[in-house]
mmCIF file of C-alpha atoms in Angstrom:
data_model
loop_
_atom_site.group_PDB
_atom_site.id
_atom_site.type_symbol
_atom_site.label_atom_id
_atom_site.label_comp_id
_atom_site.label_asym_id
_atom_site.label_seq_id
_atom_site.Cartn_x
_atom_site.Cartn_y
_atom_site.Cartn_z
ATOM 1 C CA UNK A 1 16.661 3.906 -9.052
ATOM 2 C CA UNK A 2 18.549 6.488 -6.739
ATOM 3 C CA UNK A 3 15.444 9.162 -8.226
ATOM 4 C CA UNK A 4 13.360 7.235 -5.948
ATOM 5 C CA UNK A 5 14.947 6.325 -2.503
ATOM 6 C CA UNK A 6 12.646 9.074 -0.958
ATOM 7 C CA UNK A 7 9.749 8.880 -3.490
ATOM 8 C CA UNK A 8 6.179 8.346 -2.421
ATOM 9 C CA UNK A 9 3.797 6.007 -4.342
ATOM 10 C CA UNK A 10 1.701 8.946 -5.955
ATOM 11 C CA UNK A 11 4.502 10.842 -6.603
ATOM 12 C CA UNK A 12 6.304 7.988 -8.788
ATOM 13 C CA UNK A 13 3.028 7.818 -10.010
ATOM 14 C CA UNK A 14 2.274 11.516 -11.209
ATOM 15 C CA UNK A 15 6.155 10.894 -12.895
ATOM 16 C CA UNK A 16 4.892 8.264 -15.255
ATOM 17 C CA UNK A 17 1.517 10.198 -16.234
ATOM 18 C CA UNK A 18 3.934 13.192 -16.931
ATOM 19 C CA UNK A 19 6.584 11.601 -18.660
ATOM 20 C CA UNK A 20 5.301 8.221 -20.115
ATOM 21 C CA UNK A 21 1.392 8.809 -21.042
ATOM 22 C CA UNK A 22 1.220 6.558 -23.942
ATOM 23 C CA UNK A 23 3.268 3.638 -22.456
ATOM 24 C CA UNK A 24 0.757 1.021 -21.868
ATOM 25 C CA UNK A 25 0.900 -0.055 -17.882
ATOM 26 C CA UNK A 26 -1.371 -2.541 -17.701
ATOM 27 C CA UNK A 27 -3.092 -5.306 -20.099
ATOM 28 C CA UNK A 28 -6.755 -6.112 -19.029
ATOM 29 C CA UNK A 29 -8.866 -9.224 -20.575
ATOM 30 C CA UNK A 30 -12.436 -9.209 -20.724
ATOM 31 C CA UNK A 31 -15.396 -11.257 -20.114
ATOM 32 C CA UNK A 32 -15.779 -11.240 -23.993
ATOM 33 C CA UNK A 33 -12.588 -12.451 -25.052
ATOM 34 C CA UNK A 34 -11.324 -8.527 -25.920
ATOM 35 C CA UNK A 35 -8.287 -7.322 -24.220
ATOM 36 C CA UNK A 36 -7.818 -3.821 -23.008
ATOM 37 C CA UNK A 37 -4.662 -1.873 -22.695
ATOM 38 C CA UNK A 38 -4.195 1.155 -20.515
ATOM 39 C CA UNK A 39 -1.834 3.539 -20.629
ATOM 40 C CA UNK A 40 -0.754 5.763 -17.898
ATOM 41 C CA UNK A 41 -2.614 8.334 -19.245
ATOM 42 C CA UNK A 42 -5.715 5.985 -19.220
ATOM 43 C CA UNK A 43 -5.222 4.775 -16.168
ATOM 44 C CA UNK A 44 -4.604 8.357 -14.491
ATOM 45 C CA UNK A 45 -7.349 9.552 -16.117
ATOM 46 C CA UNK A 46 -10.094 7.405 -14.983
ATOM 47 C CA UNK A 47 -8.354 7.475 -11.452
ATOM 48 C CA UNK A 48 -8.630 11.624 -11.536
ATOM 49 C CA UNK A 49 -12.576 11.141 -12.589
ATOM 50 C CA UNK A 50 -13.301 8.972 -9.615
ATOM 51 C CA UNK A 51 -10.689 10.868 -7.134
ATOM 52 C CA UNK A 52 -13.493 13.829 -7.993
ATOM 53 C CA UNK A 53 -16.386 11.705 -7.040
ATOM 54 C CA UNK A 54 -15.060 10.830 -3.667
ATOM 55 C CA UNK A 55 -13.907 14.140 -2.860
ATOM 56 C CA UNK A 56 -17.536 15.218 -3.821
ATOM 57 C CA UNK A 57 -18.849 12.728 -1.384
ATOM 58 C CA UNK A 58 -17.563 14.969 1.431
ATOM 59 C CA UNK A 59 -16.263 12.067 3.898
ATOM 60 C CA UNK A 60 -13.876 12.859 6.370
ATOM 61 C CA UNK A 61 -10.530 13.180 5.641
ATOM 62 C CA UNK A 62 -8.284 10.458 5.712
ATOM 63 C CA UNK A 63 -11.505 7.953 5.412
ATOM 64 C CA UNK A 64 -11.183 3.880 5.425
ATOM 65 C CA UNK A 65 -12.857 2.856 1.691
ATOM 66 C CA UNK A 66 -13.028 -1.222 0.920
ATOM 67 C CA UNK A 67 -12.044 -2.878 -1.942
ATOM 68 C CA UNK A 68 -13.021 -6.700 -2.967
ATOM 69 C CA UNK A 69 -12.379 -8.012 -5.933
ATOM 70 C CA UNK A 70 -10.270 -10.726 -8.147
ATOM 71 C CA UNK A 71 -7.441 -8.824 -9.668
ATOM 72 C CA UNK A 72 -7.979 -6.434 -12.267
ATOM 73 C CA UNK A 73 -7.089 -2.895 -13.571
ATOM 74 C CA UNK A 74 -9.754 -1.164 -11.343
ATOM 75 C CA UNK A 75 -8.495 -2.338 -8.018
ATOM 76 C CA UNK A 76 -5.555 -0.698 -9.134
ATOM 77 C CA UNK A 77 -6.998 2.392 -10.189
ATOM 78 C CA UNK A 78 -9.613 2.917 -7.531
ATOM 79 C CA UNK A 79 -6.769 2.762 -5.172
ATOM 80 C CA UNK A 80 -4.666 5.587 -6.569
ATOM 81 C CA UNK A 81 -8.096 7.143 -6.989
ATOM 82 C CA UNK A 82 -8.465 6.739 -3.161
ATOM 83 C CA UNK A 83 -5.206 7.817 -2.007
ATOM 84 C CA UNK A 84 -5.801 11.519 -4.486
ATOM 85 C CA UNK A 85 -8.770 11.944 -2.499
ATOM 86 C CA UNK A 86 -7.178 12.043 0.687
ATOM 87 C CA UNK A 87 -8.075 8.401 1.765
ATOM 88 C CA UNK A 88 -6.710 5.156 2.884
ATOM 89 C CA UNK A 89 -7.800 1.161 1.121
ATOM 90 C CA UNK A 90 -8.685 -1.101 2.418
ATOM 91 C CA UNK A 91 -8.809 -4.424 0.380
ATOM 92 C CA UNK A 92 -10.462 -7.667 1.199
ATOM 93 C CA UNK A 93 -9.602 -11.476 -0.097
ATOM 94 C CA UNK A 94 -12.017 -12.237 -3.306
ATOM 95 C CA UNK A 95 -12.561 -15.560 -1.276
ATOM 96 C CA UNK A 96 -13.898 -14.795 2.203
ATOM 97 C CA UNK A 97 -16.957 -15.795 3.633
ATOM 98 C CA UNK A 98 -20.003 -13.294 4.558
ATOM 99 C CA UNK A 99 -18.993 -14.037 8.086
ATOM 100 C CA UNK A 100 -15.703 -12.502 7.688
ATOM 101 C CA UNK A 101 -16.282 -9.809 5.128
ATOM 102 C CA UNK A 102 -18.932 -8.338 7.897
ATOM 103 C CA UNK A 103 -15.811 -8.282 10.789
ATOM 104 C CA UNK A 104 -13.569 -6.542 8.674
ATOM 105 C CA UNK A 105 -15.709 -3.651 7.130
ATOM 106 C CA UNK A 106 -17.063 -3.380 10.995
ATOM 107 C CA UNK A 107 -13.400 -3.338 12.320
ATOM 108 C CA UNK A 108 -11.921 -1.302 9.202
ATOM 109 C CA UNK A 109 -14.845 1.069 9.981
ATOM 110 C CA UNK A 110 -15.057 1.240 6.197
ATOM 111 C CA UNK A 111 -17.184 3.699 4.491
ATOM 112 C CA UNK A 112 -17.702 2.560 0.752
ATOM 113 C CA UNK A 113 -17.260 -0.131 -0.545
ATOM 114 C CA UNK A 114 -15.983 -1.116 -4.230
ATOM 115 C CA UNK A 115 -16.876 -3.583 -5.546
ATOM 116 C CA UNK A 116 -15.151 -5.871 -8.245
ATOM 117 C CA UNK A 117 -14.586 -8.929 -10.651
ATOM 118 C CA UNK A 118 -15.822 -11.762 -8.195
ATOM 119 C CA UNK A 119 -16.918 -15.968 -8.351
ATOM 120 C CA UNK A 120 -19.557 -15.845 -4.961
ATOM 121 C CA UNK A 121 -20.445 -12.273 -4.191
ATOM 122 C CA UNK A 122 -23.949 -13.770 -3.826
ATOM 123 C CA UNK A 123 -22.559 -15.556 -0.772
ATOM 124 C CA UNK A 124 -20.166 -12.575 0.245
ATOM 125 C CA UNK A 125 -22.415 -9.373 -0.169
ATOM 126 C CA UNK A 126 -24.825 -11.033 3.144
ATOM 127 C CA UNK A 127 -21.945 -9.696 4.952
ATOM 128 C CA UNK A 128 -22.258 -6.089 3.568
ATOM 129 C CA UNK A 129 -23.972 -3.625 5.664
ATOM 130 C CA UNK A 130 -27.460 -2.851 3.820
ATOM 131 C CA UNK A 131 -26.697 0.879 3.774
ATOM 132 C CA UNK A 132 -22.895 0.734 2.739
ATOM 133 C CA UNK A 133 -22.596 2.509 -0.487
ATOM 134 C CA UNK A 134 -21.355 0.724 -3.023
ATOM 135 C CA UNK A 135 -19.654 1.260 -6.703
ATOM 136 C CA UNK A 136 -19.407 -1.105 -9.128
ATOM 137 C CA UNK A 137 -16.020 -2.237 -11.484
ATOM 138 C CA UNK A 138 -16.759 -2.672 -15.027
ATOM 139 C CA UNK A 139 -16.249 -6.739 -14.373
ATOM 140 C CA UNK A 140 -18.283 -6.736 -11.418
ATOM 141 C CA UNK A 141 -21.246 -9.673 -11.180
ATOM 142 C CA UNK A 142 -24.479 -8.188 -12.181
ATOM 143 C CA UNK A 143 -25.710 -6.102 -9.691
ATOM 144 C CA UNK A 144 -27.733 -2.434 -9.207
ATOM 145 C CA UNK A 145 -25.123 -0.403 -7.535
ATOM 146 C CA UNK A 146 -23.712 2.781 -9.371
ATOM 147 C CA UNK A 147 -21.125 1.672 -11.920
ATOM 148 C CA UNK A 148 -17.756 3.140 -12.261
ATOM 149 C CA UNK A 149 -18.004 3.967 -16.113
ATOM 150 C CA UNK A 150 -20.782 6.267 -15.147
ATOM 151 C CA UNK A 151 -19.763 8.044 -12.612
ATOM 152 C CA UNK A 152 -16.559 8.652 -14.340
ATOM 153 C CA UNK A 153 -17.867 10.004 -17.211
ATOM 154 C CA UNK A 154 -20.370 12.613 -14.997
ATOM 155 C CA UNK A 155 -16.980 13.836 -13.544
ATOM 156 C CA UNK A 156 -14.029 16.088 -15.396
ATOM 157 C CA UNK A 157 -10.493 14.578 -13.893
ATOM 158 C CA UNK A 158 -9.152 16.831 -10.775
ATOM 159 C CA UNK A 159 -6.107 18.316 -12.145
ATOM 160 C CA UNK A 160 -4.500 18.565 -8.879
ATOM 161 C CA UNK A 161 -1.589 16.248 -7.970
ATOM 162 C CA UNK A 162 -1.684 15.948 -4.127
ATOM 163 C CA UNK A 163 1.214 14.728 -2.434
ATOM 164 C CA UNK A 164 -0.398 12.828 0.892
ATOM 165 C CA UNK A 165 1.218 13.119 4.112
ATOM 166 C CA UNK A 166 4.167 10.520 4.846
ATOM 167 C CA UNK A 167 2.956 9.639 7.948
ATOM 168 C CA UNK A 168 -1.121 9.479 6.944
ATOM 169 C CA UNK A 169 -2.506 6.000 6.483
ATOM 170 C CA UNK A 170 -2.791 4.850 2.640
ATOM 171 C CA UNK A 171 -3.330 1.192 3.390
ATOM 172 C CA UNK A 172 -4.369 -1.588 5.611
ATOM 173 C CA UNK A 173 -3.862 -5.421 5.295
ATOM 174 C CA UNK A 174 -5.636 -7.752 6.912
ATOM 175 C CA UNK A 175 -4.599 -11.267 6.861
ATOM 176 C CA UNK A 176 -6.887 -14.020 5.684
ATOM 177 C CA UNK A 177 -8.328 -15.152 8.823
ATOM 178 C CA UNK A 178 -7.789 -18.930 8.253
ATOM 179 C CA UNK A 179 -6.448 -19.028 12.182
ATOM 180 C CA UNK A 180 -8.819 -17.200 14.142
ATOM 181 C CA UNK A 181 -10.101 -13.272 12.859
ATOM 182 C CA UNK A 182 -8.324 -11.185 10.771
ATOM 183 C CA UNK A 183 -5.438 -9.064 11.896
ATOM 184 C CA UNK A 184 -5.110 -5.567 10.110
ATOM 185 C CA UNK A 185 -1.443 -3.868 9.757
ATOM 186 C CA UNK A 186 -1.627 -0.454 9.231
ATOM 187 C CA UNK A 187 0.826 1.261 6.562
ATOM 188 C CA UNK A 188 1.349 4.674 5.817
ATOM 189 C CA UNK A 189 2.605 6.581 2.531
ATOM 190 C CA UNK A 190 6.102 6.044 3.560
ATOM 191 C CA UNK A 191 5.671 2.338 5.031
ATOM 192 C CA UNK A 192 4.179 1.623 1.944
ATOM 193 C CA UNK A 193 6.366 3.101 -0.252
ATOM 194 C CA UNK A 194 9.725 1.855 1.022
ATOM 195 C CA UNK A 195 9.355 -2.340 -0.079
ATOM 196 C CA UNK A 196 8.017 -0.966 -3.532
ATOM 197 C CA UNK A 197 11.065 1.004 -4.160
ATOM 198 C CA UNK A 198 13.154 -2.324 -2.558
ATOM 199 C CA UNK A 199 11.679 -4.536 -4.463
ATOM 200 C CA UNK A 200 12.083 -3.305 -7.853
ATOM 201 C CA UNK A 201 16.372 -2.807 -6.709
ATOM 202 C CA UNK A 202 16.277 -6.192 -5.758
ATOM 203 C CA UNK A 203 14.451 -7.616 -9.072
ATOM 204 C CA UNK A 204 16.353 -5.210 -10.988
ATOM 205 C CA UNK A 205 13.007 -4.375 -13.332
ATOM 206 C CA UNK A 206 11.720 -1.487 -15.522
ATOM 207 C CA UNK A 207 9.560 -0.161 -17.601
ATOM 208 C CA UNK A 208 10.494 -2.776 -20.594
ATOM 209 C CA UNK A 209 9.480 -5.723 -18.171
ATOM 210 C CA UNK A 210 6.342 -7.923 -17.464
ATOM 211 C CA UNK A 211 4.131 -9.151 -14.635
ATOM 212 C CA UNK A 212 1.223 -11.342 -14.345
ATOM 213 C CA UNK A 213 -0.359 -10.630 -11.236
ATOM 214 C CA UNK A 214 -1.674 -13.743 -10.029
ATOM 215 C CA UNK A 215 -1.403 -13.875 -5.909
ATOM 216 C CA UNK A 216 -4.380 -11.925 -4.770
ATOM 217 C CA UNK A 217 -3.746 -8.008 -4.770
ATOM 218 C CA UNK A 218 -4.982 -8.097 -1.413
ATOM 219 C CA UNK A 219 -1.904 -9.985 -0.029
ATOM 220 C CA UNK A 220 0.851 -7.781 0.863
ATOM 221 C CA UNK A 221 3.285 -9.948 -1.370
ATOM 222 C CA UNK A 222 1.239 -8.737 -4.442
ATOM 223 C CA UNK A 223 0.699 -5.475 -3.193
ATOM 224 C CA UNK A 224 4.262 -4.954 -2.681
ATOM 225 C CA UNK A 225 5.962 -6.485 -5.518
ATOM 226 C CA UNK A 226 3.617 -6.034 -8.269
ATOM 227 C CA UNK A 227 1.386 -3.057 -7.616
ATOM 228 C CA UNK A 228 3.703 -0.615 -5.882
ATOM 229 C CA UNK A 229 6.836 -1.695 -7.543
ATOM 230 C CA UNK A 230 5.307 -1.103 -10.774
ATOM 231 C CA UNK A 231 4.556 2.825 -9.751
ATOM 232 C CA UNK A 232 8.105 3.112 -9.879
ATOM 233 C CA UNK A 233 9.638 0.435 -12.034
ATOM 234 C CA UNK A 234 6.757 1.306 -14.679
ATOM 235 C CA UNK A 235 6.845 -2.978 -15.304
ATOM 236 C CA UNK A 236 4.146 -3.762 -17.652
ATOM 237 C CA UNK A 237 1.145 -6.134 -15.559
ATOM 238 C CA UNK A 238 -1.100 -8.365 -17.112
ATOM 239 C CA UNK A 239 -4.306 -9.418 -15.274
ATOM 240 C CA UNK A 240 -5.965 -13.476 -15.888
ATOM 241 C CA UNK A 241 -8.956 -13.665 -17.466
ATOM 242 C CA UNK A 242 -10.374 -16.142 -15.042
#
C-alpha cells in the first residue's frame, strides 16, 4: 500500500477506473430478486453523468448536498459524483425522525437532497424543506422527484478528473442524535482519506476480498472501513437486499 500513503479518495479512485474497468466493485440486489454488478467503469460512469448535472446546476462551489438512504450502490456513487463536482456530502441515518432530518439539512445548510432506498420516508420527508430539490435513487420509495436514471442518461460523463483541494470539505458526519441534537464533524479530502488508507493496512485487504456493508453508510465506521477503504483496497462490497 506504500502507492497510497499520500493518496486522496478520488485519486485512488480515478486509479481503479484507469486500470481495473471491468473488475466488478460492487454487487447490488434488487427489489425484484435480480442482482446487479458494477464495475468500476459502471460505477465511474454513472458518477461522471451526474457530476455533469450538478456542475450544470451552478451552486456555489464547495456546496453542502444530503444524502439519505439504506445502503446501496448509489449512495456510493452520488458521493464520488459530489466530490467531482466540487462539493462536500452530507449523509443522514435511514432511521431518523422528521424532527431531526429538518435540524440537520437546516444546520448542514444543505442544498439538494438525494434521496434513496428507504422503510418510512413518508414519516421522514415532513422534515424536508418543500422547495429542497430533490433526486431520486433507482430503489427509492415511489415518489415524483427527478430520477437518477434520467438525468444520467440526458448527460455525456465529464471527462475531467479533478483532484479536490486537501484541505476543502468532502464530508460531514453527524451523529445520530439519540442524546440530545446531532453533532456534525467536519472532514476534509485529507481527513478523510487518511483512516481509509489505515484501515485497509490494518485489515490487510485487496481487490480479491469481500464486504457486506451492513452498519449504516452514514456512520463513520462504515464510511471509513468499507466505503473509503474500498477506493483504495478495490475490496469487492455487497449491499442487503432488505
Amino acid at each position: 500500500m506504500s502507492g497510497n500513503q499520500q493518496k486522496l479518495l478520488l485519486d485512488a479512485v480515478y486509479d481503479w477506473e484507469k486500470n481495473s474497468p471491468d473488475r466488478v466493485y460492487m454487487t447490488q440486489p434488487l427489489d425484484n430478486g435480480e442482482v446487479v454488478d458494477y464495475t468500476w467503469a459502471d460505477t465511474m460512469n454513472e458518477a461522471r453523468r451526474m457530476a455533469a448535472y450538478l456542475r450544470s446546476l451552478d451552486l456555489p462551489e464547495n456546496s453542502h448536498i444530503a444524502m439519505v438512504s439504506k445502503n446501496c450502490a448509489h449512495f456510493i456513487i452520488a458521493e464520488l459524483a459530489i466530490w467531482m463536482a466540487g462539493h462536500a456530502t452530507i449523509a443522514l441515518y435511514p432511521t431518523l425522525n422528521a424532527e431531526t432530518v429538518e435540524y440537520i439539512l437546516d444546520h448542514s445548510e444543505s442544498k439538494l437532497l438525494f434521496v434513496g432506498k428507504l422503510d418510512d420516508w413518508d414519516e421522514m420527508k415532513k422534515g424536508v424543506p418543500a422547495d429542497m430539490p430533490k433526486i431520486a435513487f433507482p430503489l427509492a420509495p415511489e415518489n415524483d422527484y427527478p430520477k437518477w436514471d434520467d438525468i444520467i442518461a440526458q448527460h455525456e460523463p465529464i471527462t475531467d478528473s479533478p483532484s479536490p483541494d486537501p484541505e476543502s470539505l468532502a464530508l460531514m458526519c453527524y451523529t445520530s442524535g439519540s442524546t440530545g441534537r446531532p453533532k456534525g464533524v467536519m472532514h476534509t479530502h485529507r481527513s478523510a482519506s487518511a483512516p481509509g488508507r489505515a484501515s485497509v493496512d490494518e485489515l490487510d485487504v485487496g481487490p480479491e476480498d469481500r464486504i457486506l456493508s451492513y452498519l449504516p453508510l452514514a456512520h463513520v465506521f462504515e464510511r471509513v472501513v468499507v466505503e473509503c477503504g474500498s477506493f483504495y483496497a478495490g475490496t469487492h462490497i455487497y449491499f442487503a437486499d432488505s
